Coordinates of C-alpha atoms in Angstrom, one line a residue:
Chain A
X150 CA -0.3 -0.2 0.4
X151 CA 1.7 3.5 -0.7
X152 CA -0.2 5.3 1.6
X153 CA 2.2 8.6 2.5
X154 CA 2.1 8.7 6.4
X155 CA 0.4 11.9 5.9
X156 CA -2.7 10.1 4.6
X157 CA -2.6 7.3 7.5
X158 CA -2.8 10.2 10.1
X159 CA -5.5 11.9 8.5
X160 CA -7.4 9.1 8.0
X161 CA -6.7 7.3 11.6
X162 CA -7.2 11.3 13.7
X163 CA -9.3 12.8 11.0
X164 CA -9.4 17.3 11.4
X165 CA -12.8 18.5 12.4
X166 CA -15.0 15.7 11.4
X167 CA -18.8 16.9 11.9
X168 CA -21.1 19.3 10.5
X169 CA -23.2 22.7 11.6
X170 CA -26.3 20.7 11.9
X171 CA -29.0 18.6 10.0
X172 CA -29.4 19.0 6.4
X173 CA -32.3 20.7 6.7
X174 CA -30.9 23.2 9.7
X175 CA -27.9 23.9 7.2
X176 CA -29.5 24.7 4.0
X177 CA -31.5 27.5 6.3
X178 CA -28.5 29.0 7.9
X179 CA -26.7 32.2 6.0
X180 CA -23.7 31.8 7.4
X181 CA -22.8 28.4 6.4
X182 CA -22.0 27.3 3.1
X183 CA -22.2 23.7 2.0
X184 CA -20.9 21.7 -1.0
X185 CA -21.0 18.1 -1.6
X186 CA -19.6 16.7 -4.8
X187 CA -18.9 13.1 -5.9
X188 CA -21.9 9.9 -5.7
X189 CA -21.8 7.3 -4.5
X190 CA -21.7 4.8 -7.1
X191 CA -18.2 6.5 -7.4
X192 CA -17.6 5.5 -4.8
X193 CA -16.6 9.5 -3.2
X194 CA -18.9 11.5 -1.4
X195 CA -17.8 15.0 0.0
X196 CA -19.0 17.0 2.1
X197 CA -17.8 19.6 3.3
X198 CA -19.0 23.0 5.4
X199 CA -17.7 26.4 5.9
X200 CA -18.9 28.7 9.0
X201 CA -18.6 32.6 8.1
X202 CA -18.4 35.2 10.5
X203 CA -19.7 38.8 9.9
X204 CA -16.2 40.2 9.0
X205 CA -16.2 37.2 5.4
X206 CA -13.7 35.1 7.9
X207 CA -14.1 31.2 7.7
X208 CA -14.1 30.7 11.3
X209 CA -14.7 26.9 11.0
X210 CA -14.9 24.0 8.3
X211 CA -16.0 21.3 8.6
X212 CA -15.9 18.2 6.3
X213 CA -18.1 14.3 5.7
X214 CA -16.1 12.1 4.0
X215 CA -17.4 8.5 2.3
X216 CA -14.1 7.6 0.1
X217 CA -11.0 6.0 0.1
X218 CA -8.2 7.4 2.5
X219 CA -6.5 9.4 0.1
X220 CA -10.5 11.3 -0.5
X221 CA -10.5 10.8 3.1
X222 CA -7.6 13.2 4.0
X223 CA -7.9 15.4 1.2
X224 CA -11.1 16.7 2.7
X225 CA -9.7 16.8 6.5
X226 CA -6.4 19.1 4.9
X227 CA -9.1 21.0 3.5
X228 CA -10.7 22.0 6.4
X229 CA -7.6 22.5 8.0
X230 CA -6.4 25.1 5.4
X231 CA -9.7 26.6 5.2
X232 CA -9.6 27.7 9.2
X233 CA -9.0 31.7 9.6
X234 CA -9.3 32.0 5.4
X235 CA -11.2 34.9 3.8
X236 CA -13.7 33.6 1.1
X237 CA -11.3 35.3 -1.3
X238 CA -8.7 33.3 -0.1
X239 CA -10.0 30.2 -0.4
X240 CA -11.0 29.8 -3.5
X241 CA -6.9 30.0 -4.2
X242 CA -6.4 26.3 -2.6
X243 CA -5.8 25.0 -5.3
X244 CA -5.9 20.8 -5.9
X245 CA -2.2 21.1 -6.9
X246 CA -1.4 21.7 -3.5
X247 CA -2.9 19.0 -1.6
X248 CA -1.7 16.3 -3.9
X249 CA 1.9 17.5 -3.1
X250 CA 0.9 18.2 0.8
X251 CA -0.5 14.7 1.1
X252 CA 2.1 13.4 -2.0
X253 CA -0.5 11.4 -3.6
X254 CA -0.1 9.1 -6.4
X255 CA -1.5 9.2 -9.7
X256 CA -4.4 7.5 -9.7
X257 CA -5.5 9.2 -6.7
X258 CA -5.2 13.0 -8.4
X259 CA -9.3 12.8 -8.4
X260 CA -9.6 12.8 -4.7
X261 CA -7.8 16.5 -4.4
X262 CA -9.7 17.4 -7.4
X263 CA -12.7 16.4 -5.3
X264 CA -11.7 18.9 -2.0
X265 CA -10.8 21.7 -4.2
X266 CA -14.7 21.2 -5.5
X267 CA -15.9 21.4 -2.4
X268 CA -14.6 24.0 -1.6
X269 CA -15.5 25.6 -4.9
X270 CA -19.6 24.2 -3.8
X271 CA -19.2 25.0 -0.1
X272 CA -18.7 29.3 -1.3
X273 CA -20.9 29.2 -4.4
X274 CA -23.5 28.1 -1.7
X275 CA -22.5 30.6 0.6
X276 CA -22.5 33.2 -1.5
X277 CA -25.8 32.1 -2.9
X278 CA -27.5 32.6 0.5
X279 CA -26.3 36.0 0.5
X280 CA -27.2 37.2 -2.5
X281 CA -22.9 37.5 -3.9
X282 CA -23.3 36.5 -7.7
X283 CA -21.0 34.1 -8.3
X284 CA -17.6 34.7 -9.6
X285 CA -17.0 30.7 -9.5
X286 CA -19.1 28.1 -10.1
X287 CA -17.2 24.1 -10.2
X288 CA -14.1 23.8 -11.3
X289 CA -14.2 22.4 -15.2
X290 CA -12.3 19.6 -15.1
Chain B
X182 CA -4.1 -15.3 24.1
X183 CA -3.8 -12.6 21.2
X184 CA -3.9 -13.1 18.2
X185 CA -0.3 -13.1 15.8
X186 CA -0.9 -10.0 13.2
X187 CA -2.1 -9.5 11.0
X188 CA -4.2 -12.4 10.4
X189 CA -5.2 -14.3 7.0
X190 CA -8.2 -13.9 5.7
X191 CA -7.8 -14.6 2.4
X192 CA -7.8 -18.1 2.4
X193 CA -9.7 -18.0 -1.4
X194 CA -7.3 -16.6 -2.7
X195 CA -4.2 -18.8 -1.7
X196 CA -3.4 -20.7 1.3
X197 CA -0.5 -21.6 3.8
X198 CA 1.4 -25.3 2.7
X199 CA 0.5 -27.4 5.0
X200 CA 3.6 -28.8 6.9
X201 CA 3.1 -32.2 5.9
X202 CA 2.9 -31.7 2.2
X203 CA 6.3 -29.5 2.4
X204 CA 7.8 -32.4 3.8
X205 CA 6.5 -34.6 1.6
X206 CA 7.9 -32.2 -1.4
X207 CA 11.6 -31.9 0.2
X208 CA 13.3 -34.7 -0.7
X209 CA 11.8 -34.4 -4.7
X210 CA 14.1 -31.2 -4.6
X211 CA 17.4 -33.1 -3.5
X212 CA 17.9 -36.2 -3.5
X213 CA 14.8 -37.4 -6.2
X214 CA 15.1 -35.4 -8.2
X215 CA 14.6 -37.1 -11.4
X216 CA 12.4 -36.7 -14.6
X217 CA 9.6 -38.6 -14.7
X218 CA 9.6 -39.4 -18.3
X219 CA 13.1 -40.7 -18.3
X220 CA 12.5 -44.6 -18.5
X221 CA 16.1 -46.2 -18.0
X222 CA 17.2 -45.5 -14.8
X223 CA 16.2 -45.3 -11.2
X224 CA 15.8 -41.3 -11.1
X225 CA 13.3 -41.7 -13.4
X226 CA 11.7 -44.3 -11.8
X227 CA 11.3 -42.5 -8.5
X228 CA 9.8 -39.9 -10.1
X229 CA 7.3 -41.1 -12.3
X230 CA 5.9 -43.6 -9.1
X231 CA 5.5 -40.5 -6.9
X232 CA 3.5 -38.7 -9.8
X233 CA 1.5 -41.9 -10.5
X234 CA 0.9 -41.9 -6.9
X235 CA -0.4 -38.0 -6.4
X236 CA -2.3 -39.7 -9.5
X237 CA -4.1 -41.9 -7.4
X238 CA -4.8 -39.8 -4.5
X239 CA -5.9 -36.8 -6.3
X240 CA -8.1 -39.2 -8.6
X241 CA -9.3 -40.6 -5.0
X242 CA -10.3 -37.4 -3.5
X243 CA -12.6 -36.8 -6.9
X244 CA -14.5 -40.6 -7.3
X245 CA -12.4 -40.7 -10.4
X246 CA -10.4 -43.3 -12.2
X247 CA -6.5 -42.3 -11.6
X248 CA -5.8 -41.8 -15.6
X249 CA -8.5 -39.1 -16.1
X250 CA -5.9 -37.2 -14.1
X251 CA -3.5 -34.8 -16.1
X252 CA -1.5 -32.4 -14.5
X253 CA -1.3 -28.9 -15.2
X254 CA 0.3 -25.5 -13.6
X255 CA -2.7 -24.7 -11.6
X256 CA -6.7 -24.0 -13.0
X257 CA -6.2 -21.0 -15.1
X258 CA -4.6 -23.2 -17.3
X259 CA -7.0 -26.6 -16.6
X260 CA -9.6 -24.0 -17.8
X261 CA -8.2 -22.7 -20.6
X262 CA -7.1 -26.6 -22.2
X263 CA -10.7 -27.5 -20.9
X264 CA -13.0 -25.4 -22.6
X265 CA -10.5 -24.4 -25.4
X266 CA -9.5 -28.0 -25.9
X267 CA -12.8 -28.9 -25.9
X268 CA -14.0 -26.3 -28.3
X269 CA -11.9 -27.2 -31.0
X270 CA -12.4 -30.8 -31.0
X271 CA -15.7 -30.9 -31.0
X272 CA -16.2 -27.5 -32.9
X273 CA -18.9 -28.0 -35.5
X274 CA -17.0 -26.3 -38.3
X275 CA -13.8 -25.4 -39.5
X276 CA -11.4 -22.1 -38.6
X277 CA -12.1 -19.6 -40.0
X278 CA -15.7 -19.8 -40.4
X279 CA -18.9 -18.3 -38.1
X280 CA -21.5 -21.0 -36.4
X281 CA -18.7 -23.5 -34.7
X282 CA -21.1 -23.9 -32.0
X283 CA -22.3 -22.8 -28.6
X284 CA -21.2 -22.7 -25.0
X285 CA -23.1 -21.8 -22.2
X286 CA -21.3 -20.1 -19.0
X287 CA -22.8 -16.8 -16.6
X288 CA -21.4 -13.6 -16.4
X289 CA -19.9 -14.0 -12.9
X290 CA -17.6 -16.9 -13.3
X291 CA -13.6 -16.3 -12.8
X292 CA -11.9 -14.9 -15.6
X293 CA -9.4 -18.0 -16.3
X294 CA -13.5 -19.0 -17.8
X295 CA -14.5 -15.7 -19.4
X296 CA -11.6 -14.7 -21.0
X297 CA -10.8 -17.7 -22.5
X298 CA -14.7 -17.8 -23.5
X299 CA -14.4 -14.1 -24.8
X300 CA -11.6 -15.7 -27.0
X301 CA -13.4 -18.4 -28.5
X302 CA -16.3 -15.9 -28.9
X303 CA -13.7 -14.3 -31.6
X304 CA -12.8 -16.8 -33.2
X305 CA -16.5 -18.6 -34.8
X306 CA -17.9 -19.5 -31.5
X307 CA -21.1 -18.2 -29.9
X308 CA -22.1 -17.8 -26.1
X309 CA -24.4 -17.3 -23.7
X310 CA -23.8 -16.0 -20.4
X311 CA -26.1 -16.8 -18.4
X312 CA -26.9 -14.0 -15.0
X313 CA -27.4 -15.4 -11.8
X314 CA -30.4 -14.3 -9.7
X315 CA -29.7 -11.7 -6.5
X316 CA -29.0 -15.0 -4.5
X317 CA -25.3 -16.0 -6.8
X318 CA -26.8 -19.7 -8.1
X319 CA -26.8 -20.9 -11.4
X320 CA -29.7 -23.1 -11.7
X321 CA -30.5 -26.8 -13.8
X322 CA -33.6 -24.8 -15.4
X323 CA -31.6 -21.9 -16.3
X324 CA -29.1 -24.0 -18.1
X325 CA -31.8 -26.0 -19.7
X326 CA -33.5 -23.0 -21.2
X327 CA -29.8 -21.9 -22.9
X328 CA -29.8 -25.6 -24.4
X329 CA -29.5 -25.4 -28.2
X330 CA -29.3 -28.1 -31.3
X331 CA -26.0 -26.7 -31.5
X332 CA -24.6 -26.7 -27.8
X333 CA -21.3 -28.2 -27.9
X334 CA -20.1 -27.1 -23.2
X335 CA -21.0 -26.1 -20.9
X336 CA -18.5 -24.3 -18.4
X337 CA -19.8 -23.0 -15.0
X338 CA -18.2 -23.3 -11.5
X339 CA -19.1 -24.8 -8.7
X340 CA -18.8 -22.7 -6.5
X341 CA -17.7 -19.1 -6.9
X342 CA -14.7 -17.7 -5.7
X343 CA -15.7 -14.0 -4.4
X344 CA -19.6 -14.9 -2.9
X345 CA -18.8 -19.2 -2.1
X346 CA -21.8 -19.7 -3.5
X347 CA -22.6 -23.4 -5.1
X348 CA -24.3 -24.0 -8.9
X349 CA -26.9 -27.0 -9.0
X350 CA -23.8 -28.6 -10.7
X351 CA -24.8 -32.2 -10.1
X352 CA -28.3 -31.2 -11.7
X353 CA -26.6 -29.2 -14.6
X354 CA -24.5 -32.5 -14.7
X355 CA -26.8 -34.8 -15.3
X356 CA -29.4 -32.3 -17.7
X357 CA -25.7 -32.3 -20.1
X358 CA -25.3 -36.1 -19.9
X359 CA -29.0 -36.5 -21.3
X360 CA -28.6 -33.7 -24.3
X361 CA -25.2 -35.5 -24.8
X362 CA -23.2 -31.8 -24.1
X363 CA -19.4 -31.9 -22.8
X364 CA -19.6 -30.3 -19.1
X365 CA -16.9 -28.5 -17.7
X366 CA -16.7 -27.1 -14.1
X367 CA -13.8 -24.7 -12.5
X368 CA -13.9 -26.4 -9.1
X369 CA -11.3 -24.0 -7.7
X370 CA -12.8 -23.2 -4.7
X371 CA -15.2 -26.7 -4.1
X372 CA -12.6 -29.5 -4.0
X373 CA -10.7 -30.4 -1.0
X374 CA -13.5 -27.9 1.0
X375 CA -16.8 -30.1 -0.1
X376 CA -17.6 -34.2 -1.3
X377 CA -16.7 -34.4 -4.7
X378 CA -18.2 -37.4 -7.1
X379 CA -17.5 -36.7 -10.3
X380 CA -18.9 -40.1 -11.3
X381 CA -22.2 -39.8 -9.0
X382 CA -22.3 -35.8 -10.6
X383 CA -21.7 -36.2 -13.9
X384 CA -18.6 -34.1 -14.8
X385 CA -16.9 -34.5 -17.8
X386 CA -14.0 -31.9 -17.5
X387 CA -13.5 -30.3 -13.5
X388 CA -10.2 -28.1 -12.7
X389 CA -8.6 -27.5 -9.6
X390 CA -5.2 -26.3 -8.0
X391 CA -3.0 -27.2 -5.1
X392 CA -3.1 -23.9 -3.9
X393 CA -6.3 -23.4 -3.1
X394 CA -5.8 -26.5 -0.7
X395 CA -2.8 -26.2 1.4
X396 CA -0.4 -27.3 -1.3
X397 CA 2.1 -25.2 -3.4
X398 CA 1.9 -23.1 -6.3
X399 CA 2.1 -23.3 -9.9
X400 CA 0.4 -26.9 -10.1
X401 CA -2.9 -27.6 -10.6
X402 CA -5.5 -31.0 -12.4
X403 CA -8.0 -31.5 -14.8
X404 CA -9.8 -34.1 -14.6
X405 CA -10.4 -35.2 -18.4
X406 CA -13.7 -38.2 -18.3
X407 CA -12.1 -41.4 -20.3
X408 CA -15.5 -43.2 -20.4
X409 CA -18.7 -42.7 -21.0
X410 CA -18.5 -40.5 -22.6
X411 CA -14.6 -40.8 -23.4
X412 CA -14.0 -36.8 -23.4
X413 CA -11.2 -36.2 -26.0
X414 CA -9.6 -32.6 -25.9
X415 CA -7.3 -30.6 -28.3
X416 CA -4.2 -29.7 -26.6
X417 CA -2.7 -26.3 -25.9
X418 CA 1.3 -27.4 -25.6
X419 CA 2.5 -29.6 -28.0
X420 CA 6.1 -31.5 -27.3
X421 CA 7.0 -34.4 -25.9
X422 CA 3.1 -35.8 -25.8
X423 CA 3.1 -35.9 -21.7
X424 CA -0.3 -36.6 -20.5
X425 CA -1.6 -38.1 -22.1
X426 CA -0.7 -36.1 -25.4
X427 CA -2.7 -33.1 -23.7
X428 CA 0.0 -31.3 -21.9
X429 CA 3.5 -32.0 -23.1
X430 CA 6.5 -30.5 -20.9
X431 CA 8.2 -32.6 -18.1
X432 CA 6.2 -32.7 -15.3
X433 CA 6.6 -30.7 -12.1
X434 CA 7.1 -33.8 -9.8
X435 CA 7.9 -32.1 -6.5
X436 CA 5.1 -30.1 -7.2
X437 CA 3.0 -33.2 -7.9
X438 CA 3.9 -34.4 -5.1
X439 CA 2.3 -32.0 -2.5
X440 CA -0.4 -31.8 -4.7
X441 CA -1.1 -35.2 -4.2
X442 CA -0.1 -35.2 -0.3
X443 CA -2.9 -32.2 -0.3
X444 CA -5.7 -34.1 -1.7
X445 CA -4.7 -37.0 0.3
X446 CA -5.5 -34.5 3.9
X447 CA -8.1 -32.7 2.5
X448 CA -9.7 -35.9 1.9
X449 CA -9.2 -36.8 5.1
X450 CA -10.0 -34.0 7.0
X451 CA -12.4 -33.1 5.1
X452 CA -16.0 -33.8 7.5
X453 CA -14.1 -32.3 10.7
X454 CA -12.7 -29.1 9.0
X455 CA -16.0 -28.3 7.4
X456 CA -18.0 -28.5 10.2
X457 CA -15.1 -26.1 12.0
X458 CA -15.0 -23.8 9.3
X459 CA -19.5 -23.6 9.1
X460 CA -19.0 -22.5 12.6
X461 CA -16.4 -20.1 12.1
X462 CA -18.0 -18.4 9.0
X463 CA -21.5 -18.0 10.9
X464 CA -20.5 -16.3 14.1
X465 CA -18.7 -14.1 11.7
X466 CA -21.7 -13.2 10.0
X467 CA -24.1 -13.5 13.0
X468 CA -21.9 -11.3 14.9
X469 CA -21.2 -8.7 11.8
X470 CA -24.5 -8.4 11.4
X471 CA -26.2 -8.6 14.6
X472 CA -23.8 -5.3 15.9
X473 CA -23.5 -3.4 12.6
X474 CA -27.0 -2.2 11.1
X475 CA -27.5 -1.8 7.7
X476 CA -24.8 -4.8 7.0
X477 CA -25.7 -7.7 4.0
X478 CA -24.1 -10.6 3.4
X479 CA -24.1 -11.3 -0.3
X480 CA -25.1 -14.8 -2.2
X481 CA -27.9 -17.9 -0.8
X482 CA -27.4 -17.7 2.7
X483 CA -26.9 -21.4 2.6
X484 CA -26.1 -22.5 -0.5
X485 CA -22.4 -21.8 0.6
X486 CA -19.2 -23.2 0.5
X487 CA -18.0 -23.6 4.3
X488 CA -15.2 -21.1 4.3
X489 CA -16.1 -17.4 2.2
X490 CA -17.9 -14.9 4.0
X491 CA -19.1 -11.8 1.5
X492 CA -20.5 -9.0 3.3
X493 CA -21.2 -6.1 2.5
X494 CA -21.7 -2.2 5.1
X495 CA -24.0 0.6 3.8
X496 CA -22.6 3.9 4.1
X497 CA -18.3 3.3 4.2
X498 CA -16.3 2.7 1.0
X499 CA -14.0 -0.2 0.6
X500 CA -11.2 1.0 0.5
X501 CA -11.4 3.3 3.6
X502 CA -12.5 0.3 4.8
X503 CA -9.3 -2.0 3.9
X504 CA -7.5 0.4 5.4
X505 CA -9.0 0.3 9.1
X506 CA -8.7 -3.4 8.9
X507 CA -5.3 -3.3 8.5
X508 CA -4.7 -6.3 10.8
X509 CA -6.9 -8.5 8.9
X510 CA -5.2 -10.1 5.2
X511 CA -8.6 -10.0 3.4
X512 CA -10.1 -9.0 0.0
X513 CA -12.5 -5.9 -0.9
X514 CA -15.1 -6.1 -3.6
X515 CA -14.1 -2.7 -4.8
X516 CA -11.0 -2.3 -7.1
X517 CA -10.7 0.7 -5.9
X518 CA -6.9 1.4 -6.4
X519 CA -7.5 1.1 -10.5
X520 CA -8.4 4.3 -12.5
X521 CA -11.6 2.0 -13.5
X522 CA -13.2 2.7 -10.1
X523 CA -15.3 -0.2 -11.0
X524 CA -16.8 -2.3 -8.2
X525 CA -17.2 -6.3 -8.1
X526 CA -18.4 -7.7 -11.5
X527 CA -19.4 -11.0 -9.3
X528 CA -21.8 -8.6 -6.7
X529 CA -23.1 -6.1 -10.0
X530 CA -24.2 -9.8 -11.0
X531 CA -26.2 -10.1 -8.1
X532 CA -27.8 -7.4 -8.5
X533 CA -25.5 -5.7 -5.2
X534 CA -26.6 -1.9 -5.6
X535 CA -22.9 0.0 -6.6
X536 CA -22.9 1.6 -2.8
X537 CA -22.7 -1.8 -1.9
X538 CA -20.6 -3.3 -3.8
X539 CA -17.9 -0.6 -3.0
X540 CA -18.2 -1.3 0.5
X541 CA -17.8 -5.5 0.7
X542 CA -15.1 -7.0 1.9
X543 CA -14.3 -11.3 1.4
X544 CA -13.1 -13.2 4.2
X545 CA -12.6 -16.4 3.8
X546 CA -11.6 -18.6 5.9
X547 CA -9.4 -21.7 6.9
X548 CA -7.1 -24.7 8.4
X549 CA -5.7 -22.8 10.2
X550 CA -8.2 -20.4 11.3
X551 CA -8.5 -20.3 14.8
X552 CA -11.5 -18.3 17.1
X553 CA -9.6 -15.6 18.5
X554 CA -8.4 -14.4 15.0
X555 CA -12.0 -14.6 14.1
X556 CA -13.3 -12.9 17.0
X557 CA -10.1 -10.2 16.4
X558 CA -11.5 -9.5 13.1
X559 CA -15.0 -8.9 14.3
X560 CA -13.9 -6.4 16.7
X561 CA -11.7 -4.6 14.2
X562 CA -14.0 -4.0 11.5
X563 CA -17.0 -3.2 13.9
X564 CA -14.2 -0.5 15.2
X565 CA -13.3 0.2 11.3
X566 CA -17.0 0.5 9.8
X567 CA -18.0 2.5 13.6
X568 CA -15.0 5.1 12.9
X569 CA -15.9 5.5 8.6
X570 CA -19.5 6.0 9.3
X571 CA -18.6 9.2 12.2
X572 CA -17.6 10.7 9.0
X573 CA -19.8 9.4 6.4
X574 CA -22.6 11.8 4.4
X575 CA -24.1 8.8 3.3
X576 CA -24.6 7.5 7.2
X577 CA -26.0 10.8 8.0
X578 CA -28.1 10.8 5.5
X579 CA -29.6 8.0 6.0
X580 CA -30.2 8.6 9.5
X581 CA -32.2 12.0 8.7
X582 CA -34.2 9.3 7.1
X583 CA -33.2 10.7 3.4
X584 CA -32.9 7.4 0.6
X585 CA -30.2 8.2 -1.2
X586 CA -30.9 6.4 -4.6
X587 CA -33.7 8.7 -4.5
X588 CA -30.6 11.9 -4.5
X589 CA -29.3 13.1 -7.6
X590 CA -25.9 12.7 -7.7
X591 CA -23.5 15.2 -9.2
X592 CA -21.2 12.2 -10.9
X593 CA -17.4 13.5 -11.1

C-alpha cells in the first residue's frame, strides 16, 4: 500500500469531522455554506461545510467523506487550510497543493480535485445564500 | 491469547502449505530429482512412482480413475485446456468460419473461464453468458433454457470464488449427460472443501488447484472423463506428448507430489474441517450483522461454501474499509485502486447496488484460522465501520431518513 504517512495520519485522526446541523438546518443558515460533490456509485462523496463570520472570515470548517483514505485525507486537510482564511483566499486553494502536501499518487489525484470542488461548492452556496453572484462555479476539469 | 498480526483471512486467494505437504515434497528437490519421463534408470522410476501416487491421491479425492487426471500448472491452465481444447475438438465448423458451436457459461465466472470463452467468441463460437439471480446461483433450469441444438460445451464453476455460492452442479451434470453436451466445471474453491464425486455428479471436465487447498502454487489438475463419454481435447501445448498428449512438458514432480499429499489430507480431514469452518463463518456473519446496522451478506444464505463470507456494509467505502482493517489480510469487492473505479463484477452480476458492492469485504477462512482470529476480526471490523460512519455523509442522510438512491448526485 502506497499511502503516505500524512494520509494515514489524517485517516486515523481526521480533523474537523462533522457538520453544523442536519441537512435541513444548514440549508436555512446564511452563515454556513455547504458543498457536496461526488456520487456514491463512484465511490466518493465529499461534504464540506464552512461557517463564515461577519468579517467574511471562515471561522470554522467541517467535513464528512465517503471515500478512500486519500479522499478522507484530502477533505480533512482542506478543513485545516480553510480555517481563518477569507472566502476569497479560500478560493486560491488548488488541488495540486493538496496532492503535494499528501504525496498523492497519480491514481488518487481525483481525490484532491474533489476536495477543491467541494471548497468551491461550499463557497458558491454561501455566496448564493447571501445574495452574492457566484464568481466561480465548480471548477471545470 | 491475542493472535499474531496481521491475521490471514484470504484463504480463497491462496493458502499456507500444510507442513506435511512440504515434508512430502522435500526429497523431490534433492535426492529424488529424477524426470518422471526417464524410463531407463532409478531416478526416473522414482519420479514416475511419485507422480503416479499423486495421481491416485488426486483421483481418490474426486471419485475418478487415476488415468483421468492430467497435471497442469493450476486452474487457469486447466480451464484454458478444458474450454479451448473441448471447443476445438467438438467444433461444428472449421477454423475461420462462423457458427462453430454454442457454449454456455455465466457472467460471474472467474476471468480464467470468461476470457477463454470470449476468445472463442471472437473465433467463431457463440457464447451465452447466463445471469445468476440475486442469490448468485446458476440453476439447472437456467442451463436447460439456454441449451440449443448446436450447444457443445457448458462451463460453470462449482462454487463462486468471491461469494462462495454453490451452483446446481449435480443437476446440471445430469442435464448435460442427457443432452450429450460436455460439462466442464471450475471447481477450484470447491474441491478439497466439499465431497466430490465426478462419477455420481456427471462431470466431464473439472479444474482445480493445489494452492487453494494447502498445497504449493504452480500445480493443478484437470479431470478428463475417459468413459461414458470418452472426452477428447485438442492440446494447447505440444511437445513430448506427456499427460496422454494433452499437456506436453516435463512434469513438475515436486509440485505434483505436494498436490497429491494435499489431496490426501483434504480427504482425510474434510468432515471435521468443514464443520469447524461453517461454525466460524456463521459466527463471523451473525456477529457482524448483529452489531453493525445496514449489513448484507452477499449470495445465498445456505447454499454456500463453508469458508467464504462476502459481506457489505452500507455507507462506507471499500478501500477506506480495507485501510481501517489493517490487521486483517482480506479482499475487497471494490477495485478502486485501479483507475477504473469499477466495483466487483461478481457482486454487480447479483444485482448488488454499486454503493454496497464498493463497501464489501471477502473474508475467507482456512485450516489455520482460529476462533481467536475470528473474534479479533469481528472487533476490528466493527471499530473500522463505526469510525468510517462517523465521517460518512451518507450515513448522516440515512439517519435523517433520506433515501440516498433518490438523490440526484452530480457524478464526477
